[in-house]
Backbone atoms as SQL, in Angstrom:
CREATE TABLE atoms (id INTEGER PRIMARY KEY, chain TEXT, resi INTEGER, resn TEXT, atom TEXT, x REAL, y REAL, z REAL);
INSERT INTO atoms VALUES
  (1, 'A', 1, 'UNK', 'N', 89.088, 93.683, 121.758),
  (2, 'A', 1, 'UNK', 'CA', 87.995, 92.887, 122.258),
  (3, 'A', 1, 'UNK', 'C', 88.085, 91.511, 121.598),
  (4, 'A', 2, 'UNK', 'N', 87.970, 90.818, 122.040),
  (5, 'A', 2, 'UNK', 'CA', 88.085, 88.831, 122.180),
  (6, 'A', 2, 'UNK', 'C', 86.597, 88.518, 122.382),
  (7, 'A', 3, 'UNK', 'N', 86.131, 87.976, 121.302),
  (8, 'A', 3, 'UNK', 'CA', 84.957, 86.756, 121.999),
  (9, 'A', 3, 'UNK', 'C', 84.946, 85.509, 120.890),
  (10, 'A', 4, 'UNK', 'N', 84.625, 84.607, 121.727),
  (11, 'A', 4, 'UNK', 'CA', 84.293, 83.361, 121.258),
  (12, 'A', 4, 'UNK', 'C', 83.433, 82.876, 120.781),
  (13, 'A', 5, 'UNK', 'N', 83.230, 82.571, 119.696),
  (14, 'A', 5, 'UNK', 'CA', 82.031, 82.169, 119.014),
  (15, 'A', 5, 'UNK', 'C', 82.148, 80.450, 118.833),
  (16, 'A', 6, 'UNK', 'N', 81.481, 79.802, 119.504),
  (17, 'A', 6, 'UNK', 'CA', 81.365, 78.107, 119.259),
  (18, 'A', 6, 'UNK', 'C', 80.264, 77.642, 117.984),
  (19, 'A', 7, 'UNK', 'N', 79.789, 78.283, 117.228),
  (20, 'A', 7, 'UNK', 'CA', 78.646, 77.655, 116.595),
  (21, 'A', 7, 'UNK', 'C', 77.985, 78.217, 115.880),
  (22, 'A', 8, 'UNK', 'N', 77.436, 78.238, 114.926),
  (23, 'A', 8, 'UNK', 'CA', 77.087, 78.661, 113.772),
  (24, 'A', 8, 'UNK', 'C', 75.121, 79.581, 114.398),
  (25, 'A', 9, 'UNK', 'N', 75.104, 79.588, 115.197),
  (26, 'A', 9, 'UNK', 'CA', 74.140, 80.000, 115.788),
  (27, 'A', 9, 'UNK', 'C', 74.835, 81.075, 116.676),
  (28, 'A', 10, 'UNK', 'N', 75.572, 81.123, 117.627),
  (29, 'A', 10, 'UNK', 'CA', 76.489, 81.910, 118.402),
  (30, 'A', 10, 'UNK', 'C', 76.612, 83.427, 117.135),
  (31, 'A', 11, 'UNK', 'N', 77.297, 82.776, 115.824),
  (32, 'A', 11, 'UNK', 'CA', 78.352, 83.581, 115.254),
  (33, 'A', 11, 'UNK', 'C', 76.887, 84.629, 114.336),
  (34, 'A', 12, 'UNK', 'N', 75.771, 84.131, 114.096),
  (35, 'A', 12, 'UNK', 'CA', 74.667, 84.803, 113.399),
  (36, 'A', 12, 'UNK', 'C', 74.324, 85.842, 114.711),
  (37, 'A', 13, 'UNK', 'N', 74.406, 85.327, 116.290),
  (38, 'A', 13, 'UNK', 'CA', 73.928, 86.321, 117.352),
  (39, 'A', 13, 'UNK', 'C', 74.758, 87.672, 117.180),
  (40, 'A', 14, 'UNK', 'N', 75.701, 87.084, 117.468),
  (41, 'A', 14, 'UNK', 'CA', 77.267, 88.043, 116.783),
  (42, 'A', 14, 'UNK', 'C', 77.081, 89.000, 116.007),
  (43, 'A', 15, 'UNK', 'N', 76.667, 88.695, 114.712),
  (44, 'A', 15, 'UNK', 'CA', 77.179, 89.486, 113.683),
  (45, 'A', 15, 'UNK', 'C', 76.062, 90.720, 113.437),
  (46, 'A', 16, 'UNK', 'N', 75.070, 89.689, 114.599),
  (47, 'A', 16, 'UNK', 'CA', 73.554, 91.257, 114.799),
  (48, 'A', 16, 'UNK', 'C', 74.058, 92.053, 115.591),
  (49, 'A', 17, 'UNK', 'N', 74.591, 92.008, 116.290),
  (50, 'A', 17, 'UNK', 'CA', 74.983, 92.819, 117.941),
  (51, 'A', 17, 'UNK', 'C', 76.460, 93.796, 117.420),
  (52, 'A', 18, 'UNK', 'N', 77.435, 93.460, 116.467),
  (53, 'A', 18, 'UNK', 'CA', 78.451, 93.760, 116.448),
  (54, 'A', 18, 'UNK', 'C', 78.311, 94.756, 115.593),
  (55, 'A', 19, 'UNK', 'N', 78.662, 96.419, 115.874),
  (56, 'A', 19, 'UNK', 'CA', 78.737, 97.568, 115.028),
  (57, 'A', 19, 'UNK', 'C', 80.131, 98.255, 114.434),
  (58, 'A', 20, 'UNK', 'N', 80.915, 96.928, 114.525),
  (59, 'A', 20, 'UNK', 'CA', 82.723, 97.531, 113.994),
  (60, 'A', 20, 'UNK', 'C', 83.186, 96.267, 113.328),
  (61, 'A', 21, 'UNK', 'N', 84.424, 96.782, 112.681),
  (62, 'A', 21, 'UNK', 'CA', 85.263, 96.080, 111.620),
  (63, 'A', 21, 'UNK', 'C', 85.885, 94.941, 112.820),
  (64, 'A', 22, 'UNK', 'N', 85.458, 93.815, 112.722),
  (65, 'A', 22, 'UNK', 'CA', 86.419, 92.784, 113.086),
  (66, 'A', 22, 'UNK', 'C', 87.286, 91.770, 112.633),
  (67, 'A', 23, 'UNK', 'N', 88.166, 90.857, 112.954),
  (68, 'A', 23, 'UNK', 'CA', 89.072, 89.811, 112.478),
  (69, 'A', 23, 'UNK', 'C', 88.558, 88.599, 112.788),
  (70, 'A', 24, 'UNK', 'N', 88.538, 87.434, 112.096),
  (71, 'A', 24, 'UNK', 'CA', 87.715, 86.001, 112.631),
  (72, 'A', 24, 'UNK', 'C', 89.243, 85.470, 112.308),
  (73, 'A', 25, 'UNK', 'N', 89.596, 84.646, 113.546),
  (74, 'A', 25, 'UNK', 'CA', 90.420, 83.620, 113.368),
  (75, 'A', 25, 'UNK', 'C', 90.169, 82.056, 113.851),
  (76, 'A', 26, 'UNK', 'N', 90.738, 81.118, 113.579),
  (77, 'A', 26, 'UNK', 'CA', 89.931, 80.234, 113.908),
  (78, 'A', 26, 'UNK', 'C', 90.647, 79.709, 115.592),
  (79, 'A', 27, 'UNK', 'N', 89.873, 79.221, 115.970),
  (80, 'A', 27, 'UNK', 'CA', 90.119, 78.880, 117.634),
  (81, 'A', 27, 'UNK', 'C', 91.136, 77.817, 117.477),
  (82, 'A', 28, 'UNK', 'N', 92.752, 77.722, 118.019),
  (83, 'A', 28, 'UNK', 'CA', 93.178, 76.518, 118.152),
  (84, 'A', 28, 'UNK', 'C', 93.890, 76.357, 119.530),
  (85, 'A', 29, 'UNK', 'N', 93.110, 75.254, 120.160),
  (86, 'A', 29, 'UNK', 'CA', 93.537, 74.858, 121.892),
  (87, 'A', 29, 'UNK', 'C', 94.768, 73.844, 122.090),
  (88, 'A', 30, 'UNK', 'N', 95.778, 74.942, 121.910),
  (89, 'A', 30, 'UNK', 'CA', 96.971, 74.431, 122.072),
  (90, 'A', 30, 'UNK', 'C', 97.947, 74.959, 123.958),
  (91, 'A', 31, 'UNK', 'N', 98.465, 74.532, 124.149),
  (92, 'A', 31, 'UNK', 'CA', 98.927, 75.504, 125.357),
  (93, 'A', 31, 'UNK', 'C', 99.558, 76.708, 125.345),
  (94, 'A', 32, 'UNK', 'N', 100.495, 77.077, 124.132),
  (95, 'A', 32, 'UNK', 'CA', 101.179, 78.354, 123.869),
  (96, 'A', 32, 'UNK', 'C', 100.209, 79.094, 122.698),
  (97, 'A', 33, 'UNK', 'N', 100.600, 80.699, 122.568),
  (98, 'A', 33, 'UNK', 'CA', 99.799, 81.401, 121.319),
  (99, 'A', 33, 'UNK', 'C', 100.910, 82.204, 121.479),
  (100, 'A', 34, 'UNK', 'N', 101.400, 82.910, 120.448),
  (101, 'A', 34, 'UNK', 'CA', 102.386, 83.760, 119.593),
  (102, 'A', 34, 'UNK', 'C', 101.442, 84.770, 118.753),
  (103, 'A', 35, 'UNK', 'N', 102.127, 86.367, 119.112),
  (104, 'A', 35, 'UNK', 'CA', 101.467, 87.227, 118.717),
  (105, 'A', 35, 'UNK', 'C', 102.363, 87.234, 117.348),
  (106, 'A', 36, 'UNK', 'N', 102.100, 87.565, 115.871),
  (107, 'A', 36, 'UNK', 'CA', 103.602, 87.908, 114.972),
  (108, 'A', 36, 'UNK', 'C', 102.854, 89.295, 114.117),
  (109, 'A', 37, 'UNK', 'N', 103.555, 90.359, 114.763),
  (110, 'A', 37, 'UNK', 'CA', 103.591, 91.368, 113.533),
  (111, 'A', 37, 'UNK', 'C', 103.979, 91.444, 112.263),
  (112, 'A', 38, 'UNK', 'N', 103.024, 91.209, 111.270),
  (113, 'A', 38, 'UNK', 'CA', 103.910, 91.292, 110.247),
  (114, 'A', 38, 'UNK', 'C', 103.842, 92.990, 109.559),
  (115, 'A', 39, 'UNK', 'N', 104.507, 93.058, 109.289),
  (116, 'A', 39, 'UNK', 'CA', 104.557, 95.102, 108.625),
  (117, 'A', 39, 'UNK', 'C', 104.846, 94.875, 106.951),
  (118, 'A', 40, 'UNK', 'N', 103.571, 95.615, 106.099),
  (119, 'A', 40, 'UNK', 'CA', 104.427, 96.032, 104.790),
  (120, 'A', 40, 'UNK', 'C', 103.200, 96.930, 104.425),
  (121, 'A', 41, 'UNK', 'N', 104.443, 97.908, 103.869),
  (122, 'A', 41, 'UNK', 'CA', 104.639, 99.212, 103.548),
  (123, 'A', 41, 'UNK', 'C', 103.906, 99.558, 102.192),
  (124, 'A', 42, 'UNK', 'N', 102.431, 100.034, 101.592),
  (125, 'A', 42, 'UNK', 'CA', 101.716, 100.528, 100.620),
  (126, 'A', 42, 'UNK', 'C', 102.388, 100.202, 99.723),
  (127, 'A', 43, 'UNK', 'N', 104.072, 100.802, 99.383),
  (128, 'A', 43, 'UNK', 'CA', 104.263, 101.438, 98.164),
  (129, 'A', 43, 'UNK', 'C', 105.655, 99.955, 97.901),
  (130, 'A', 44, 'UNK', 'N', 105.561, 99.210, 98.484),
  (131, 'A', 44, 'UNK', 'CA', 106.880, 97.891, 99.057),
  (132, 'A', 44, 'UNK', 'C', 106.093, 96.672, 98.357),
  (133, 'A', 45, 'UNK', 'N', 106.758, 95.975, 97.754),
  (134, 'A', 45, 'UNK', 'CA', 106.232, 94.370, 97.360),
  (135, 'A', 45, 'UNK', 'C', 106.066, 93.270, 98.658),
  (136, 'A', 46, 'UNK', 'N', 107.095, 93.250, 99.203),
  (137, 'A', 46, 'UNK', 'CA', 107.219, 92.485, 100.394),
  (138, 'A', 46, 'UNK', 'C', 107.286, 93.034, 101.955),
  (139, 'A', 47, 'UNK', 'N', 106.937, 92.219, 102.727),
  (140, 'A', 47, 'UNK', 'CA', 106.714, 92.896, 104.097),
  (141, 'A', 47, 'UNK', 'C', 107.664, 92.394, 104.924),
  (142, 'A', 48, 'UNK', 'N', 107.908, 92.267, 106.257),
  (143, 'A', 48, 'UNK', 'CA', 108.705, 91.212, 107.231),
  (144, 'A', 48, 'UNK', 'C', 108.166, 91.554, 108.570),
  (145, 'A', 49, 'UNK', 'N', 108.770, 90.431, 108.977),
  (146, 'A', 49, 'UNK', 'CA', 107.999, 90.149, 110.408),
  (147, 'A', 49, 'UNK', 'C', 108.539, 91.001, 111.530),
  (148, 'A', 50, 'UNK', 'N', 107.892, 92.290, 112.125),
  (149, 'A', 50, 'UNK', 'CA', 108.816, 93.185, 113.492),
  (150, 'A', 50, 'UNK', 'C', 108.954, 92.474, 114.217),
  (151, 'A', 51, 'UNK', 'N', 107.936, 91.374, 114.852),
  (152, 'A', 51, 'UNK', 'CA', 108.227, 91.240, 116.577),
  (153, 'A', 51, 'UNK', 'C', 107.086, 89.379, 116.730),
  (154, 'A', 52, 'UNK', 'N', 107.438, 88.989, 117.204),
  (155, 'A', 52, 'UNK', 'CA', 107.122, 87.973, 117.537),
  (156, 'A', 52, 'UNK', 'C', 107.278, 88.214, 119.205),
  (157, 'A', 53, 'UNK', 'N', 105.806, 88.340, 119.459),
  (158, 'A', 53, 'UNK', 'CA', 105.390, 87.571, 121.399),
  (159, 'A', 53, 'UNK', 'C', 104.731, 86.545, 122.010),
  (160, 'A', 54, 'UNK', 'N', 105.168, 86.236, 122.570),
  (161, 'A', 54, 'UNK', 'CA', 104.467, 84.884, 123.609),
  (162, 'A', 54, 'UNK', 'C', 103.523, 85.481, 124.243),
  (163, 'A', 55, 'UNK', 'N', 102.344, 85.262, 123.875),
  (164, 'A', 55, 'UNK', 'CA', 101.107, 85.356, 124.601),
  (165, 'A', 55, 'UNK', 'C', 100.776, 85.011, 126.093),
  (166, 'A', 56, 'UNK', 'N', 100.557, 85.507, 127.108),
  (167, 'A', 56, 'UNK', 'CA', 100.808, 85.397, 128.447),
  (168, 'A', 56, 'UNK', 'C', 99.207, 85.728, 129.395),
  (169, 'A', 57, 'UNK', 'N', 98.477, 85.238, 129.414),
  (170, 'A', 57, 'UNK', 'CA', 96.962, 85.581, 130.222),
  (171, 'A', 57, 'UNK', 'C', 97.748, 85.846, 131.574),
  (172, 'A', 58, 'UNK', 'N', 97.059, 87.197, 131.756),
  (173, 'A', 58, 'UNK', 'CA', 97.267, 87.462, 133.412),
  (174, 'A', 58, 'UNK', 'C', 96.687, 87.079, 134.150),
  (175, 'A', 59, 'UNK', 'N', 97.115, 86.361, 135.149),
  (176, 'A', 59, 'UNK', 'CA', 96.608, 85.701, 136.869),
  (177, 'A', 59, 'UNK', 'C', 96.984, 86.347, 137.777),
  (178, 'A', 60, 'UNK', 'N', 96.244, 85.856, 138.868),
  (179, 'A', 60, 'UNK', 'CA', 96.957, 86.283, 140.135),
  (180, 'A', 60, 'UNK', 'C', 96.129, 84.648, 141.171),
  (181, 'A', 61, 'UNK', 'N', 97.117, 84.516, 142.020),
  (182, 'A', 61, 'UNK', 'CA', 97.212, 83.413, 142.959),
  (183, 'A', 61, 'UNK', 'C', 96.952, 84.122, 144.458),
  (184, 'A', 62, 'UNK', 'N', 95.636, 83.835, 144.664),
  (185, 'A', 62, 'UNK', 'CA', 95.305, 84.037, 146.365),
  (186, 'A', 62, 'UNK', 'C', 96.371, 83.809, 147.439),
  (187, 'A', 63, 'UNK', 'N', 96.858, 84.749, 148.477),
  (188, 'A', 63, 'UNK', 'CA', 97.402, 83.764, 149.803),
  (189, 'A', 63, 'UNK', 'C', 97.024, 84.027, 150.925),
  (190, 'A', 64, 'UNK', 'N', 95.184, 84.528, 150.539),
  (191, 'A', 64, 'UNK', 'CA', 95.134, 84.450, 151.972),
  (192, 'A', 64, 'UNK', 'C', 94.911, 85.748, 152.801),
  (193, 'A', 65, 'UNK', 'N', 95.746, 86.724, 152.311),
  (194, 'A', 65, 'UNK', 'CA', 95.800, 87.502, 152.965),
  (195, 'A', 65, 'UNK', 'C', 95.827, 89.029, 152.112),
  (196, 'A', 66, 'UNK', 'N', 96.551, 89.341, 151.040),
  (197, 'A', 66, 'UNK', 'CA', 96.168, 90.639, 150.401),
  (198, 'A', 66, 'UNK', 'C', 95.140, 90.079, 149.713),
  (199, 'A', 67, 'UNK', 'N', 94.352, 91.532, 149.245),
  (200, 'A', 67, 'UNK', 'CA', 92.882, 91.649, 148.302),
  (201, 'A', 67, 'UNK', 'C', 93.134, 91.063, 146.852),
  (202, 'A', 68, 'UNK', 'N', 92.284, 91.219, 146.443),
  (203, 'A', 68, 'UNK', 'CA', 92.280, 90.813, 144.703),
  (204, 'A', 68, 'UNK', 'C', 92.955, 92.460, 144.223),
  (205, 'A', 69, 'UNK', 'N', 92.800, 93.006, 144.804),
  (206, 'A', 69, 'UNK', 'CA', 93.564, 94.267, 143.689),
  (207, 'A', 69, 'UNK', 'C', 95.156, 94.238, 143.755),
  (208, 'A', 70, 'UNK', 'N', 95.412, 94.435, 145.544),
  (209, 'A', 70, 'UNK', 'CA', 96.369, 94.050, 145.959),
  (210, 'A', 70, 'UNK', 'C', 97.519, 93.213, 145.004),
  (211, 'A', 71, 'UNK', 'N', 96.654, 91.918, 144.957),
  (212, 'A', 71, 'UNK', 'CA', 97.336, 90.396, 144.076),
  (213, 'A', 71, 'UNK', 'C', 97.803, 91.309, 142.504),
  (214, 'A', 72, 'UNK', 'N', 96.403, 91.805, 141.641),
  (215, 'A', 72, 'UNK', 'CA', 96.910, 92.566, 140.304),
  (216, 'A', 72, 'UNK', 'C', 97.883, 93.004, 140.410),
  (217, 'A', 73, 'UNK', 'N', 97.902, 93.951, 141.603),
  (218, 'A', 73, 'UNK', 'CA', 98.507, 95.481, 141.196),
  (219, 'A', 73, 'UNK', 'C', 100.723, 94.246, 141.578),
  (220, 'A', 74, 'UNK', 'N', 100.703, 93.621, 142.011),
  (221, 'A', 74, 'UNK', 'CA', 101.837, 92.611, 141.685),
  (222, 'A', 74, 'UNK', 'C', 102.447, 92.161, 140.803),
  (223, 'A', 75, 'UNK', 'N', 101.255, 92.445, 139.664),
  (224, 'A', 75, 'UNK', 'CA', 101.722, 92.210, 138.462),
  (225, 'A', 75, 'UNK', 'C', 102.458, 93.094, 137.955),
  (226, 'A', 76, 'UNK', 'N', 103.711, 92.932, 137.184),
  (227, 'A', 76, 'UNK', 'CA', 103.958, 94.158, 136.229),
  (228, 'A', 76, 'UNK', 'C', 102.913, 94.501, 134.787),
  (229, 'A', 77, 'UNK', 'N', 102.783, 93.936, 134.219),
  (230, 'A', 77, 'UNK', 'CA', 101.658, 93.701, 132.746),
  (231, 'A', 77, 'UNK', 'C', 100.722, 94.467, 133.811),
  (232, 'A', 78, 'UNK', 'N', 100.030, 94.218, 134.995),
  (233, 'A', 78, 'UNK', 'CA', 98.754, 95.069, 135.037),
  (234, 'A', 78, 'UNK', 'C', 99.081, 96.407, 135.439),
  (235, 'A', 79, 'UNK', 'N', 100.218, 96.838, 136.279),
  (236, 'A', 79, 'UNK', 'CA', 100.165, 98.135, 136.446),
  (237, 'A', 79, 'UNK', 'C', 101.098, 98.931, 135.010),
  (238, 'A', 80, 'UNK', 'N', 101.406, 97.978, 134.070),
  (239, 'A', 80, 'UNK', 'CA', 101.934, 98.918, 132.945),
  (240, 'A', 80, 'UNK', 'C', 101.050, 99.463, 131.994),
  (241, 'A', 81, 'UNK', 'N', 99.523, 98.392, 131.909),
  (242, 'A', 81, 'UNK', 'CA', 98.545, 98.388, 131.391),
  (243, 'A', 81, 'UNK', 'C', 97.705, 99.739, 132.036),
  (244, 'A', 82, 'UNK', 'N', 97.812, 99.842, 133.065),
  (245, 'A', 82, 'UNK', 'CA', 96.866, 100.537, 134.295),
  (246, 'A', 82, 'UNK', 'C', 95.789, 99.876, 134.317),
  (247, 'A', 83, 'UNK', 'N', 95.881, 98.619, 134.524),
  (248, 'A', 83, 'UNK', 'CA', 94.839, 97.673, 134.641),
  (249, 'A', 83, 'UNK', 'C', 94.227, 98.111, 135.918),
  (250, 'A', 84, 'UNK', 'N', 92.403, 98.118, 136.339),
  (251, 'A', 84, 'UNK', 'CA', 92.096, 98.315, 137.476),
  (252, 'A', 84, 'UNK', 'C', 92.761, 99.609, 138.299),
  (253, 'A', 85, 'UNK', 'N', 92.449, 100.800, 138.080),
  (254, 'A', 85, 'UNK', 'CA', 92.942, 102.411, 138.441),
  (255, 'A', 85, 'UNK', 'C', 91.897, 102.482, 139.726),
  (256, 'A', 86, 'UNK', 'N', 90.597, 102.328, 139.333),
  (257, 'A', 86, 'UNK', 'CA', 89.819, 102.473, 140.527),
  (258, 'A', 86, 'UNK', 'C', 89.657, 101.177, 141.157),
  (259, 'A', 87, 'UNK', 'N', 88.942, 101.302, 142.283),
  (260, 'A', 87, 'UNK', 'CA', 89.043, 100.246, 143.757),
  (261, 'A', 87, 'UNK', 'C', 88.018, 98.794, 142.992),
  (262, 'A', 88, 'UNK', 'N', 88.063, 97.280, 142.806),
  (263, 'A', 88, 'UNK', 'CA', 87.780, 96.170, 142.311),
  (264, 'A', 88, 'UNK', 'C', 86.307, 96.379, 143.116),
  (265, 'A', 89, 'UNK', 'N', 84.995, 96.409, 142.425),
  (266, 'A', 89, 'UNK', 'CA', 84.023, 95.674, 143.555),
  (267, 'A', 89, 'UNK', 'C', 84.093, 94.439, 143.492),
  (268, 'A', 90, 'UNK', 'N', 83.716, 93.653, 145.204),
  (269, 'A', 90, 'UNK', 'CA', 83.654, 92.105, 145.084),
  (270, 'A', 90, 'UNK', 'C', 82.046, 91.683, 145.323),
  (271, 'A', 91, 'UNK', 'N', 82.025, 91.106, 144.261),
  (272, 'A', 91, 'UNK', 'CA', 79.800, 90.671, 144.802),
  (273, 'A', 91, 'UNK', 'C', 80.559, 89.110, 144.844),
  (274, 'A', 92, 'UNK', 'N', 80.161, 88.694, 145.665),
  (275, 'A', 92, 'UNK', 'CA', 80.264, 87.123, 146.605),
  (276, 'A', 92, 'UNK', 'C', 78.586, 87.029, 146.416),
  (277, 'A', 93, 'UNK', 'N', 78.414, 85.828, 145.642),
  (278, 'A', 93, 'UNK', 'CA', 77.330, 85.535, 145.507),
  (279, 'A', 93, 'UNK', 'C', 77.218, 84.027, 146.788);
């Protein structure tokens, strides 16, 4: 779970509502984000880095003609995820 906290008022709403161990990092709006595992071992002095990923937000691009699930299910990331298993409701406001 991801949320954004802008403000020192936001982050006090937050910290009433929130009943689990979380991570605060600070927000930086750059165009790329890099995931980096780093691993070390209890009984080890030093750790090293497993895996470095390029962070990738999933989209999908309308054409018109298939549905919004349709568009997901195109994705590989969403059907590896099993993103969306049951049918999308659409409320069109």
């Amino acid at each position: 779970m991801v949320k954004r906290v802008n403000n020192e008022s936001e982050a006090s709403q937050y910290l009433s509502e929130i009943k689990i161990d979380f991570i605060v990092q600070e927000f930086v709006d750059l165009p790329l984000e890099f995931g980096v595992y780093y691993v070390r071992f209890p009984n080890e002095e030093r750790g090293f880095v497993n895996s470095i990923t390029a962070k990738e937000f999933l989209y999908v691009q309308g054409d018109g003609l298939k549905t919004l699930q349709e568009l997901i299910f195109e994705k590989d990331r969403a059907r590896l995820h099993g993103i969306f298993k049951e049918k999308i409701p659409l409320q069109v406001k």
